[in-house]
Amino acid sequence: SKFKAEALSAASLSHPNIVGIYDVGHDNGHHYIVMEYVEGKTLKELIDLEAPYDTQTVLSYGMQIVSAIRHAHAKKIIHRDIKPQNILVTDDRTLKVTDFGIARAVDSATIVSTGTAIGSVHYFSPEQAKGKYVNETSDLYSCGIVLFELATGRLPFNADSHVSVALK
């Protein structure tokens, strides 16, 4: 029921910069989501090939990511794992945020905290790294890390272990 609720919540998103979800179901004990097929590469693949990007490209990509995040937040959905691996880039350079698998629908009675860190350590917000309350600003922090990586070709925080990265 948790999977279905979260998948249906993500399916409520309809935006040109978010991968569309067409169906959610259950068959022979397996849950599934039918999503839009996006031909292209992940933003991470392109960063590895092309970064650092010029200012105009960083701004264009940033506006597309923030537009998708703003739409999700307007629907009370926090992504919680914004990273270039979860952003697809079409051949015409349209960005599409995907993988709302750990997203949470929130309302005034919901506190998004699990006591454990969820997401990708290099893109975590500090509150995620501490397993604390997560809200819309957590997605914006992660977006800032993505923009930094686009502009510089590197991550702002790196270390020998995931724990060390999270502490930074």
Coordinates of N, CA and C in Angstrom, one line a residue:
S1 N 0.8 -1.2 0.0 CA 0.0 0.0 0.0 C 0.9 1.3 0.0
K2 N 2.0 1.2 0.7 CA 3.0 2.3 0.7 C 3.5 2.6 -0.7
F3 N 3.9 1.5 -1.4 CA 4.4 1.7 -2.8 C 3.3 2.3 -3.7
K4 N 2.1 1.8 -3.6 CA 1.0 2.3 -4.4 C 0.7 3.8 -4.1
A5 N 0.7 4.1 -2.8 CA 0.4 5.5 -2.5 C 1.5 6.5 -3.0
E6 N 2.7 6.1 -2.9 CA 3.8 6.9 -3.4 C 3.8 7.0 -4.9
A7 N 3.6 5.8 -5.6 CA 3.6 5.8 -7.0 C 2.4 6.6 -7.6
L8 N 1.3 6.6 -7.0 CA 0.1 7.4 -7.4 C 0.4 8.8 -7.2
S9 N 1.0 9.2 -6.1 CA 1.4 10.5 -5.8 C 2.3 11.1 -6.9
A10 N 3.3 10.3 -7.3 CA 4.3 10.7 -8.3 C 3.6 10.7 -9.7
A11 N 2.6 9.9 -9.9 CA 1.8 9.8 -11.1 C 1.0 11.1 -11.3
S12 N 0.7 11.8 -10.2 CA -0.1 13.0 -10.3 C 0.7 14.2 -10.9
L13 N 2.0 14.0 -11.1 CA 2.9 15.0 -11.7 C 2.8 15.0 -13.2
S14 N 2.5 16.1 -13.8 CA 2.4 16.3 -15.2 C 3.2 17.6 -15.6
H15 N 4.4 17.4 -16.0 CA 5.2 18.6 -16.3 C 6.2 18.2 -17.4
P16 N 6.6 19.1 -18.3 CA 7.5 18.8 -19.4 C 8.9 18.4 -18.9
N17 N 9.3 18.7 -17.6 CA 10.6 18.3 -17.1 C 10.6 17.2 -16.1
I18 N 9.5 16.5 -16.1 CA 9.3 15.3 -15.2 C 8.9 14.1 -16.1
V19 N 9.6 13.0 -15.9 CA 9.2 11.8 -16.6 C 7.8 11.4 -16.3
G20 N 7.0 11.2 -17.3 CA 5.6 10.9 -17.0 C 5.4 9.4 -16.5
I21 N 4.4 9.3 -15.7 CA 4.0 7.9 -15.2 C 2.7 7.6 -15.7
Y22 N 2.6 6.5 -16.5 CA 1.3 6.2 -17.1 C 0.4 5.2 -16.4
D23 N 1.1 4.3 -15.6 CA 0.3 3.3 -14.9 C 1.0 2.8 -13.7
V24 N 0.3 2.4 -12.7 CA 0.8 1.7 -11.5 C 0.0 0.5 -11.3
G25 N 0.7 -0.6 -11.0 CA 0.0 -1.8 -10.8 C 0.7 -2.9 -10.0
H26 N 0.0 -4.0 -9.9 CA 0.5 -5.1 -9.1 C 0.2 -6.4 -9.9
D27 N 1.1 -7.3 -10.1 CA 0.9 -8.5 -10.9 C 1.7 -9.6 -10.3
N28 N 1.1 -10.7 -10.0 CA 1.9 -11.9 -9.4 C 2.8 -11.6 -8.3
G29 N 2.4 -10.7 -7.4 CA 3.2 -10.4 -6.3 C 4.3 -9.3 -6.6
H30 N 4.3 -8.7 -7.8 CA 5.3 -7.7 -8.1 C 4.6 -6.4 -8.4
H31 N 5.1 -5.3 -7.8 CA 4.6 -4.0 -8.1 C 5.3 -3.4 -9.3
Y32 N 4.7 -2.6 -10.1 CA 5.3 -2.0 -11.2 C 4.8 -0.6 -11.5
I33 N 5.6 0.2 -12.2 CA 5.3 1.5 -12.6 C 5.6 1.6 -14.1
V34 N 4.6 2.0 -14.9 CA 4.9 2.2 -16.4 C 5.2 3.7 -16.6
M35 N 6.4 3.9 -17.1 CA 6.8 5.3 -17.2 C 7.1 5.6 -18.7
E36 N 7.1 6.9 -18.9 CA 7.5 7.5 -20.2 C 8.9 7.0 -20.6
Y37 N 9.1 6.6 -21.9 CA 10.4 6.3 -22.4 C 11.1 7.5 -22.8
V38 N 12.3 7.8 -22.3 CA 13.0 8.9 -22.7 C 14.3 8.5 -23.3
E39 N 14.5 8.8 -24.6 CA 15.7 8.5 -25.3 C 16.7 9.6 -25.0
G40 N 17.9 9.2 -24.6 CA 19.0 10.1 -24.4 C 19.9 9.6 -23.3
K41 N 20.6 10.5 -22.6 CA 21.5 10.1 -21.5 C 21.1 10.7 -20.2
T42 N 21.8 10.2 -19.2 CA 21.6 10.8 -17.9 C 22.4 12.1 -17.8
L43 N 22.1 13.0 -17.0 CA 22.9 14.2 -16.9 C 24.2 13.9 -16.3
K44 N 24.3 12.8 -15.5 CA 25.7 12.4 -15.0 C 26.6 11.9 -16.1
E45 N 26.0 11.2 -17.1 CA 26.8 10.7 -18.2 C 27.3 11.9 -19.0
L46 N 26.5 12.9 -19.2 CA 26.9 14.1 -19.9 C 27.9 15.0 -19.2
I47 N 27.7 15.0 -17.9 CA 28.7 15.8 -17.0 C 30.1 15.1 -17.2
D48 N 30.1 13.8 -17.1 CA 31.4 13.1 -17.3 C 32.0 13.3 -18.6
L49 N 31.2 13.5 -19.7 CA 31.7 13.7 -21.0 C 32.1 15.2 -21.3
E50 N 31.2 16.1 -20.8 CA 31.3 17.5 -21.3 C 31.6 18.6 -20.3
A51 N 31.5 18.3 -19.0 CA 31.7 19.4 -18.0 C 33.1 19.8 -17.9
P52 N 33.4 21.0 -17.5 CA 32.4 22.0 -17.0 C 31.6 22.7 -18.1
Y53 N 30.4 23.1 -17.8 CA 29.6 23.8 -18.8 C 29.7 25.3 -18.7
D54 N 29.3 26.0 -19.8 CA 29.3 27.4 -19.7 C 28.1 27.9 -18.9
T55 N 28.2 29.2 -18.5 CA 27.2 29.8 -17.7 C 25.8 29.6 -18.2
Q56 N 25.6 29.9 -19.5 CA 24.3 29.8 -20.2 C 23.7 28.4 -20.1
T57 N 24.5 27.4 -20.3 CA 24.0 26.0 -20.2 C 23.6 25.7 -18.7
V58 N 24.5 26.1 -17.8 CA 24.2 25.8 -16.4 C 22.9 26.5 -16.0
L59 N 22.7 27.7 -16.4 CA 21.4 28.4 -16.1 C 20.2 27.7 -16.8
S60 N 20.4 27.3 -18.0 CA 19.3 26.7 -18.8 C 18.9 25.3 -18.1
Y61 N 19.9 24.5 -17.8 CA 19.6 23.3 -17.1 C 19.1 23.5 -15.7
G62 N 19.6 24.5 -15.0 CA 19.1 24.8 -13.6 C 17.7 25.2 -13.6
M63 N 17.3 26.0 -14.6 CA 15.9 26.4 -14.7 C 15.0 25.3 -14.9
Q64 N 15.4 24.3 -15.8 CA 14.6 23.2 -16.0 C 14.4 22.3 -14.8
I65 N 15.5 22.1 -14.1 CA 15.5 21.2 -12.9 C 14.6 21.9 -11.8
V66 N 14.8 23.2 -11.6 CA 14.0 23.9 -10.6 C 12.5 24.0 -11.0
S67 N 12.2 24.1 -12.3 CA 10.9 24.1 -12.7 C 10.2 22.8 -12.4
A68 N 10.9 21.7 -12.6 CA 10.3 20.3 -12.2 C 10.1 20.2 -10.7
I69 N 11.1 20.6 -10.0 CA 11.1 20.6 -8.5 C 9.9 21.4 -8.0
R70 N 9.8 22.6 -8.5 CA 8.7 23.5 -8.1 C 7.3 22.9 -8.3
H71 N 7.2 22.2 -9.5 CA 5.9 21.6 -9.8 C 5.6 20.5 -8.8
A72 N 6.6 19.7 -8.5 CA 6.5 18.6 -7.5 C 6.1 19.2 -6.1
H73 N 6.8 20.2 -5.7 CA 6.5 20.8 -4.4 C 5.1 21.4 -4.4
A74 N 4.7 22.0 -5.5 CA 3.3 22.5 -5.5 C 2.3 21.4 -5.3
K75 N 2.6 20.2 -5.7 CA 1.8 19.0 -5.5 C 2.1 18.3 -4.1
K76 N 2.9 19.0 -3.3 CA 3.3 18.5 -2.0 C 4.1 17.2 -2.0
I77 N 5.0 17.1 -3.1 CA 5.9 16.0 -3.2 C 7.3 16.4 -3.1
I78 N 8.1 15.8 -2.2 CA 9.5 16.1 -2.1 C 10.2 14.9 -2.7
H79 N 11.1 15.2 -3.6 CA 11.8 14.1 -4.3 C 12.8 13.4 -3.4
R80 N 13.6 14.0 -2.7 CA 14.6 13.5 -1.8 C 15.8 12.8 -2.4
D81 N 15.9 12.8 -3.7 CA 17.1 12.2 -4.3 C 17.5 12.9 -5.6
I82 N 17.5 14.2 -5.6 CA 17.9 15.0 -6.8 C 19.4 14.8 -7.0
K83 N 19.7 14.2 -8.1 CA 21.1 14.0 -8.5 C 21.2 13.8 -10.0
P84 N 22.3 14.0 -10.7 CA 22.4 14.0 -12.1 C 22.0 12.6 -12.7
Q85 N 22.2 11.5 -11.9 CA 21.8 10.2 -12.3 C 20.3 10.0 -12.4
N86 N 19.5 10.9 -11.8 CA 18.1 10.9 -11.8 C 17.5 12.0 -12.7
I87 N 18.3 12.5 -13.6 CA 17.9 13.5 -14.5 C 18.3 13.0 -15.9
L88 N 17.3 12.8 -16.8 CA 17.5 12.4 -18.1 C 17.6 13.6 -19.0
V89 N 18.4 13.5 -20.1 CA 18.5 14.6 -21.0 C 18.2 14.0 -22.4
T90 N 17.2 14.6 -23.1 CA 16.9 14.2 -24.4 C 17.9 14.8 -25.4
D91 N 17.7 14.3 -26.6 CA 18.6 14.7 -27.7 C 18.5 16.2 -28.0
D92 N 17.4 16.8 -27.7 CA 17.2 18.3 -27.9 C 17.5 19.1 -26.6
R93 N 18.2 18.4 -25.6 CA 18.6 19.0 -24.3 C 17.5 19.4 -23.4
T94 N 16.4 18.7 -23.5 CA 15.3 18.9 -22.5 C 15.7 18.0 -21.3
L95 N 15.6 18.5 -20.1 CA 15.9 17.7 -18.9 C 14.6 17.2 -18.4
K96 N 14.6 15.9 -17.9 CA 13.5 15.3 -17.3 C 13.9 14.6 -16.0
V97 N 13.3 15.1 -14.9 CA 13.6 14.5 -13.6 C 12.8 13.2 -13.5
T98 N 13.5 12.2 -13.0 CA 12.9 10.9 -12.8 C 13.2 10.3 -11.4
D99 N 12.7 9.1 -11.2 CA 13.0 8.3 -10.0 C 12.5 9.0 -8.8
F100 N 11.2 9.1 -8.7 CA 10.5 9.5 -7.5 C 10.3 8.4 -6.5
G101 N 11.2 7.4 -6.6 CA 11.1 6.2 -5.8 C 11.2 6.4 -4.3
I102 N 11.9 7.4 -3.9 CA 12.0 7.6 -2.4 C 11.3 9.0 -2.1
A103 N 10.5 9.5 -3.0 CA 9.8 10.7 -2.8 C 8.7 10.5 -1.7
R104 N 8.3 11.5 -1.1 CA 7.3 11.5 -0.1 C 6.2 12.5 -0.4
A105 N 5.0 12.1 -0.4 CA 3.9 13.1 -0.4 C 3.7 13.6 1.0
V106 N 3.6 14.9 1.1 CA 3.5 15.6 2.4 C 2.3 16.4 2.5
D107 N 1.8 16.5 3.7 CA 0.7 17.4 4.0 C 1.0 18.0 5.4
S108 N 0.1 18.8 5.9 CA 0.4 19.4 7.2 C 0.6 18.5 8.4
A109 N 0.2 17.2 8.2 CA 0.3 16.3 9.3 C 1.5 15.3 9.1
T110 N 2.3 15.5 8.0 CA 3.4 14.6 7.7 C 4.7 15.2 8.1
I111 N 5.5 14.5 8.7 CA 6.9 14.8 9.0 C 7.7 13.8 8.2
V112 N 8.6 14.3 7.3 CA 9.3 13.4 6.5 C 10.7 13.2 7.1
S113 N 10.7 12.2 8.0 CA 12.0 11.8 8.6 C 11.9 10.3 9.0
T114 N 13.0 9.7 8.7 CA 13.0 8.2 9.0 C 14.0 7.8 10.1
G115 N 14.8 8.8 10.5 CA 15.9 8.5 11.4 C 17.1 7.9 10.7
T116 N 17.0 7.6 9.5 CA 18.1 7.2 8.7 C 18.2 8.0 7.4
A117 N 19.4 8.1 6.9 CA 19.6 9.0 5.7 C 19.2 8.2 4.5
I118 N 18.4 8.9 3.7 CA 17.9 8.4 2.4 C 18.3 9.3 1.3
G119 N 18.9 8.8 0.2 CA 19.3 9.6 -0.9 C 20.7 9.2 -1.3
S120 N 21.4 10.1 -2.0 CA 22.8 9.8 -2.4 C 23.7 10.8 -1.7
V121 N 24.7 10.3 -1.0 CA 25.5 11.0 -0.1 C 26.1 12.3 -0.7
H122 N 26.6 12.2 -1.9 CA 27.2 13.4 -2.5 C 26.2 14.6 -2.7
Y123 N 24.9 14.3 -2.8 CA 23.9 15.3 -3.1 C 23.0 15.5 -1.9
F124 N 23.2 14.9 -0.8 CA 22.4 15.0 0.4 C 22.4 16.5 0.9
S125 N 21.3 16.9 1.5 CA 21.2 18.1 2.2 C 21.7 17.7 3.6
P126 N 22.2 18.7 4.4 CA 22.7 18.3 5.8 C 21.7 17.6 6.6
E127 N 20.4 18.1 6.5 CA 19.4 17.4 7.3 C 19.1 16.0 6.9
Q128 N 19.3 15.7 5.6 CA 19.2 14.3 5.2 C 20.3 13.4 5.7
A129 N 21.5 14.0 5.7 CA 22.7 13.3 6.2 C 22.5 12.9 7.7
K130 N 21.8 13.8 8.4 CA 21.6 13.6 9.8 C 20.3 12.7 10.1
G131 N 19.6 12.4 9.1 CA 18.4 11.6 9.2 C 17.3 12.4 9.9
K132 N 17.3 13.7 9.7 CA 16.3 14.6 10.3 C 15.2 15.0 9.3
Y133 N 14.4 15.9 9.8 CA 13.2 16.4 9.0 C 13.7 16.9 7.6
V134 N 13.0 16.5 6.6 CA 13.3 16.8 5.2 C 12.1 17.6 4.6
N135 N 12.4 18.7 4.0 CA 11.3 19.4 3.3 C 11.8 19.9 2.0
E136 N 11.1 20.9 1.4 CA 11.4 21.4 0.0 C 12.8 21.9 -0.1
T137 N 13.3 22.5 0.9 CA 14.7 23.1 0.8 C 15.7 22.0 0.7
S138 N 15.4 20.8 1.1 CA 16.4 19.6 0.9 C 16.6 19.4 -0.6
D139 N 15.5 19.4 -1.4 CA 15.6 19.3 -2.9 C 16.4 20.4 -3.5
L140 N 16.2 21.6 -3.0 CA 16.9 22.8 -3.5 C 18.4 22.7 -3.2
Y141 N 18.7 22.2 -2.0 CA 20.1 22.0 -1.7 C 20.8 21.1 -2.7
S142 N 20.1 19.9 -2.9 CA 20.6 18.9 -3.8 C 20.8 19.5 -5.2
C143 N 19.8 20.3 -5.6 CA 19.9 21.0 -7.0 C 21.1 21.9 -7.0
G144 N 21.4 22.5 -5.9 CA 22.6 23.4 -5.9 C 23.9 22.6 -6.1
I145 N 23.9 21.4 -5.5 CA 25.1 20.5 -5.7 C 25.2 20.1 -7.2
V146 N 24.1 19.8 -7.8 CA 24.1 19.5 -9.3 C 24.6 20.6 -10.1
L147 N 24.1 21.8 -9.8 CA 24.5 23.0 -10.5 C 26.0 23.3 -10.3
F148 N 26.5 23.1 -9.1 CA 28.0 23.2 -8.9 C 28.7 22.2 -9.8
E149 N 28.3 21.0 -9.8 CA 28.9 20.0 -10.6 C 28.9 20.3 -12.1
L150 N 27.8 20.9 -12.6 CA 27.7 21.3 -14.0 C 28.7 22.4 -14.3
A151 N 28.8 23.3 -13.3 CA 29.7 24.5 -13.6 C 31.2 24.2 -13.4
T152 N 31.5 23.2 -12.6 CA 32.9 22.9 -12.3 C 33.4 21.6 -12.8
G153 N 32.5 20.6 -13.1 CA 32.9 19.3 -13.5 C 33.3 18.4 -12.3
R154 N 33.1 18.9 -11.1 CA 33.5 18.1 -9.9 C 32.4 18.3 -8.8
L155 N 32.4 17.4 -7.8 CA 31.5 17.5 -6.7 C 32.2 18.5 -5.7
P156 N 31.4 19.2 -4.9 CA 31.9 20.1 -3.9 C 32.5 19.4 -2.7
F157 N 32.0 18.2 -2.4 CA 32.5 17.5 -1.2 C 32.9 16.1 -1.6
N158 N 34.1 15.7 -1.4 CA 34.6 14.4 -1.7 C 35.5 13.9 -0.6
A159 N 35.5 12.6 -0.4 CA 36.3 12.0 0.7 C 36.4 10.5 0.4
D160 N 37.2 9.8 1.3 CA 37.5 8.4 1.1 C 36.3 7.5 1.4
S161 N 35.3 8.0 2.2 CA 34.2 7.2 2.6 C 32.9 8.0 2.5
H162 N 31.8 7.3 2.4 CA 30.5 8.0 2.4 C 30.2 8.7 3.6
V163 N 30.6 8.2 4.8 CA 30.4 8.9 6.0 C 31.2 10.2 6.1
S164 N 32.4 10.2 5.6 CA 33.2 11.4 5.5 C 32.6 12.4 4.6
V165 N 32.1 12.0 3.5 CA 31.4 13.0 2.6 C 30.2 13.6 3.3
A166 N 29.4 12.8 4.0 CA 28.2 13.2 4.7 C 28.6 14.2 5.8
L167 N 29.7 14.0 6.4 CA 30.1 14.9 7.5 C 30.6 16.3 7.0
K168 N 31.0 16.3 5.7 CA 31.4 17.6 5.1 C 30.2 18.4 4.8

